[in-house]
Coordinates of C-alpha atoms and ligand atoms in Angstrom, one line a residue:
M7 CA 68.9 120.5 -32.2
R8 CA 66.2 117.9 -30.9
I9 CA 68.3 115.9 -28.5
L10 CA 65.8 112.2 -26.9
I11 CA 67.2 111.4 -23.7
I12 CA 66.8 108.4 -22.1
S13 CA 68.7 106.4 -19.6
D14 CA 68.2 103.0 -17.6
I15 CA 66.6 101.0 -20.4
H16 CA 67.5 98.0 -17.9
A17 CA 66.3 95.4 -20.9
N18 CA 62.9 95.8 -21.1
A19 CA 62.5 96.0 -25.0
A20 CA 58.7 96.6 -25.2
A21 CA 59.4 100.3 -22.8
L22 CA 62.2 101.3 -25.1
E23 CA 60.4 100.4 -28.3
A24 CA 57.5 102.8 -27.0
V25 CA 59.7 105.7 -26.6
L26 CA 61.6 105.1 -30.0
S27 CA 57.9 105.0 -31.6
Q28 CA 56.1 107.8 -29.5
A29 CA 59.1 110.2 -29.1
D30 CA 58.6 113.6 -30.5
P31 CA 60.7 114.4 -33.6
H32 CA 64.6 114.8 -32.7
D33 CA 67.7 114.8 -34.7
A34 CA 70.1 112.9 -31.9
V35 CA 70.0 110.4 -28.9
W36 CA 71.6 110.3 -25.9
C37 CA 71.9 107.3 -23.9
L38 CA 73.0 108.0 -20.2
G39 CA 73.5 104.1 -19.9
D40 CA 72.4 101.0 -17.6
L41 CA 71.2 99.5 -21.5
V42 CA 71.1 95.9 -19.4
G43 CA 69.8 94.1 -16.0
Y44 CA 66.9 93.7 -14.2
G45 CA 65.1 93.1 -17.8
P46 CA 64.7 90.2 -20.0
D47 CA 65.7 91.8 -23.1
P48 CA 69.5 92.6 -22.9
N49 CA 70.0 91.7 -27.0
E50 CA 67.2 93.3 -28.3
C51 CA 68.0 96.2 -26.2
V52 CA 71.8 96.2 -27.1
A53 CA 71.0 96.1 -30.5
R54 CA 68.2 98.5 -30.8
I55 CA 70.2 101.4 -29.2
R56 CA 73.6 100.7 -30.8
A57 CA 71.7 101.1 -34.6
L58 CA 70.1 104.4 -33.6
P59 CA 71.7 107.2 -35.7
N60 CA 73.4 110.1 -34.1
L61 CA 73.8 108.2 -31.0
T62 CA 76.0 109.0 -27.9
C63 CA 75.7 106.3 -25.1
L64 CA 77.6 105.7 -21.8
S65 CA 77.6 102.6 -19.7
G66 CA 76.2 102.3 -16.3
N67 CA 76.5 100.5 -13.1
H68 CA 74.7 97.8 -14.6
D69 CA 76.3 97.2 -17.7
K70 CA 79.7 97.4 -16.0
A71 CA 78.7 94.3 -13.9
V72 CA 77.8 92.4 -16.7
L73 CA 81.4 92.8 -17.8
G74 CA 82.9 91.9 -15.0
E75 CA 84.1 95.5 -14.6
I76 CA 82.0 95.8 -11.1
D77 CA 81.6 92.8 -8.1
P78 CA 78.0 91.7 -8.2
D79 CA 78.4 91.0 -4.7
T80 CA 77.6 94.6 -4.5
F81 CA 74.1 94.3 -5.3
N82 CA 71.3 93.4 -4.3
D83 CA 70.3 89.2 -4.6
D84 CA 67.7 90.0 -6.8
A85 CA 69.8 92.4 -8.8
R86 CA 72.6 90.4 -9.0
S87 CA 70.7 86.8 -10.3
V88 CA 70.0 89.1 -13.5
I89 CA 73.4 90.5 -13.9
I90 CA 74.5 87.1 -14.3
W91 CA 71.9 85.7 -16.2
T92 CA 72.6 88.5 -18.6
R93 CA 76.3 87.9 -18.4
N94 CA 75.4 84.9 -20.3
A95 CA 72.8 86.0 -22.2
L96 CA 74.1 88.5 -24.0
S97 CA 76.2 88.0 -27.5
A98 CA 80.2 88.3 -27.7
E99 CA 79.1 91.6 -30.1
N100 CA 77.0 93.0 -28.0
L101 CA 79.2 92.6 -24.9
D102 CA 82.2 94.2 -26.9
Y103 CA 79.7 97.1 -27.6
L104 CA 79.3 97.6 -23.6
R105 CA 82.6 97.5 -23.1
E106 CA 83.6 99.8 -25.3
L107 CA 81.0 102.9 -23.5
P108 CA 82.1 105.5 -21.5
V109 CA 81.7 106.4 -17.9
E110 CA 81.6 110.5 -18.3
L111 CA 81.2 113.1 -21.8
A112 CA 81.0 116.7 -22.2
I113 CA 79.4 118.0 -25.1
G114 CA 78.7 121.8 -25.3
D115 CA 76.8 123.1 -22.4
F116 CA 76.1 119.2 -21.0
T117 CA 78.3 117.1 -19.1
L118 CA 76.8 113.2 -19.5
V119 CA 77.1 111.0 -16.7
H120 CA 75.4 107.8 -15.6
G121 CA 75.2 108.3 -11.6
S122 CA 77.1 111.3 -10.4
P123 CA 79.5 114.2 -11.9
R124 CA 81.9 112.8 -8.4
Q125 CA 81.5 109.2 -9.1
P126 CA 79.8 108.8 -12.3
V127 CA 78.9 105.1 -12.5
W128 CA 78.0 104.4 -8.5
E129 CA 76.5 107.9 -7.0
Y130 CA 72.8 108.6 -6.7
I131 CA 71.7 111.7 -6.6
L132 CA 68.3 111.1 -5.0
N133 CA 68.1 114.9 -3.0
R134 CA 69.0 118.1 -3.2
S135 CA 72.2 118.1 -0.3
I136 CA 73.6 115.2 -2.5
A137 CA 72.9 117.9 -5.7
C138 CA 74.8 120.7 -4.2
E139 CA 77.9 118.7 -3.4
N140 CA 78.2 117.4 -7.0
F141 CA 78.0 121.0 -8.4
P142 CA 81.6 122.2 -7.6
Y143 CA 82.8 118.8 -10.1
I144 CA 80.5 120.0 -13.0
E145 CA 82.5 121.7 -15.6
T146 CA 79.6 123.0 -18.1
P147 CA 76.4 124.5 -17.0
Y148 CA 74.1 121.5 -17.2
C149 CA 74.8 118.0 -15.8
L150 CA 72.4 114.9 -17.1
I151 CA 72.2 112.1 -15.1
G152 CA 70.1 108.8 -14.6
H153 CA 70.5 105.5 -12.2
S154 CA 68.1 106.9 -9.5
H155 CA 65.5 105.9 -12.5
I156 CA 63.7 109.4 -11.1
A157 CA 62.3 111.9 -13.3
G158 CA 63.6 115.5 -12.1
G159 CA 66.3 117.9 -11.4
F160 CA 68.4 120.3 -9.1
G161 CA 69.2 123.9 -8.9
E162 CA 72.4 125.0 -8.1
G163 CA 72.4 127.8 -5.3
V164 CA 72.2 128.7 -1.2
P165 CA 70.2 126.3 -0.6
C166 CA 70.3 124.1 -3.9
F167 CA 66.5 123.5 -4.5
D168 CA 64.4 120.8 -6.3
V169 CA 62.9 121.3 -9.9
P170 CA 60.4 118.3 -10.2
P171 CA 59.3 117.6 -13.6
D172 CA 56.7 119.7 -15.6
Y173 CA 55.0 117.3 -18.1
A174 CA 53.4 119.8 -19.9
N175 CA 55.4 122.6 -19.8
P176 CA 59.1 122.9 -21.6
L177 CA 61.9 123.9 -18.6
A178 CA 63.8 127.2 -19.9
L179 CA 67.2 126.4 -19.9
T180 CA 68.5 129.5 -18.0
E181 CA 72.2 130.9 -16.9
Q182 CA 70.6 128.6 -13.9
R183 CA 73.1 125.6 -13.6
L184 CA 70.7 122.6 -13.3
I185 CA 71.5 118.6 -12.8
L186 CA 69.0 117.0 -15.1
N187 CA 67.4 113.5 -14.9
P188 CA 65.0 112.3 -17.6
G189 CA 63.4 109.5 -15.6
G190 CA 63.9 105.8 -16.4
V191 CA 63.0 104.0 -19.6
G192 CA 62.9 100.2 -18.3
Q193 CA 61.9 100.7 -14.8
P194 CA 60.6 104.1 -13.6
R195 CA 60.7 104.4 -9.6
D196 CA 58.9 107.6 -9.2
Q197 CA 55.6 105.6 -8.7
N198 CA 54.2 105.9 -12.6
P199 CA 55.2 102.9 -14.3
M200 CA 55.4 104.5 -17.8
P201 CA 58.8 104.9 -19.5
A202 CA 60.0 108.7 -18.7
F203 CA 62.4 110.5 -21.5
A204 CA 63.2 114.0 -21.8
I205 CA 63.7 116.3 -25.2
L206 CA 66.4 119.0 -25.0
D207 CA 65.8 121.5 -28.0
T208 CA 69.6 122.8 -27.7
E209 CA 68.1 125.8 -30.3
A210 CA 64.9 126.8 -27.9
H211 CA 67.0 126.2 -25.1
T212 CA 64.7 123.8 -23.6
W213 CA 64.0 120.6 -21.9
Q214 CA 60.7 118.8 -22.0
Y215 CA 59.8 116.0 -19.5
R216 CA 57.6 113.0 -21.5
R217 CA 56.3 109.6 -20.1
A218 CA 55.0 107.1 -23.1
S219 CA 52.8 104.6 -22.5
Y220 CA 53.0 101.0 -22.8
D221 CA 51.9 97.4 -21.3
P222 CA 54.4 96.3 -18.5
R223 CA 52.3 93.1 -18.5
V224 CA 54.3 92.0 -22.0
T225 CA 57.8 92.6 -19.7
Q226 CA 56.2 91.2 -17.0
R227 CA 55.0 88.0 -19.2
R228 CA 58.5 87.7 -20.5
M229 CA 60.2 87.7 -17.2
L230 CA 58.7 85.3 -15.6
D231 CA 58.8 82.8 -18.3
M232 CA 62.4 83.3 -17.7
N233 CA 61.8 82.6 -13.6
F234 CA 63.0 85.8 -12.9
P235 CA 62.6 87.4 -9.3
E236 CA 59.3 88.1 -8.5
R237 CA 60.0 91.1 -6.6
L238 CA 61.5 92.3 -9.9
V239 CA 58.3 91.7 -12.2
L240 CA 55.9 93.1 -10.0
R241 CA 57.5 96.7 -9.7
L242 CA 57.4 96.8 -13.0
A243 CA 53.2 97.4 -12.7
Y244 CA 54.3 100.1 -9.7
G245 CA 56.9 102.0 -10.7
W246 CA 59.1 101.7 -7.8
Ligands
ZN322 ZN1 69.9 102.0 -13.6

């Protein structure tokens, strides 16, 4: 089975559409949370995700904040203002959908969380030492995460090590335990503004990093129309 892995759509419909239309053929979609927050298209994105066939979807910290399950005051001012805007913009049906999403799942060899296996909603795995602390919490060979919006992975070992993304060659999934992040769809933060995703092939045992291409100005114009914070608008062009 070939699975499209996406995370951190962040209400950026143009980026999501680019991924869905440019992704390699796949049989299922796993979404690692943060469907909304930061971006201008929460209803469009939740509706598009919900309608995908063979979808498995998690909740992220922004989804929880929009639902009132996390205090918006724990976010910075820019993020908080869009969380509150999103809460009012989302339809009751889409809010109900977000409320049903789990924060952690295990499917076969894979544990799925938004943040980390130790703290599924909140913790960022940004380096190999944080990754190393998290491996004991994973009961499967591999763990898939989002949240940092940075494509790449970490391997378990002494010491734990980085697995930088290779867009040209698939990563072979061997007995090496790994934490893998496909990167962010709607607000990438690895100096590349193009929407990130991955294709997991459970028969070939491979993980392939990918980037879609889109015009961030489409989303930026919508954010400006709605008076979103300037910093959130600007960052989409730079990938930070
Ligand atoms: Zn996010």
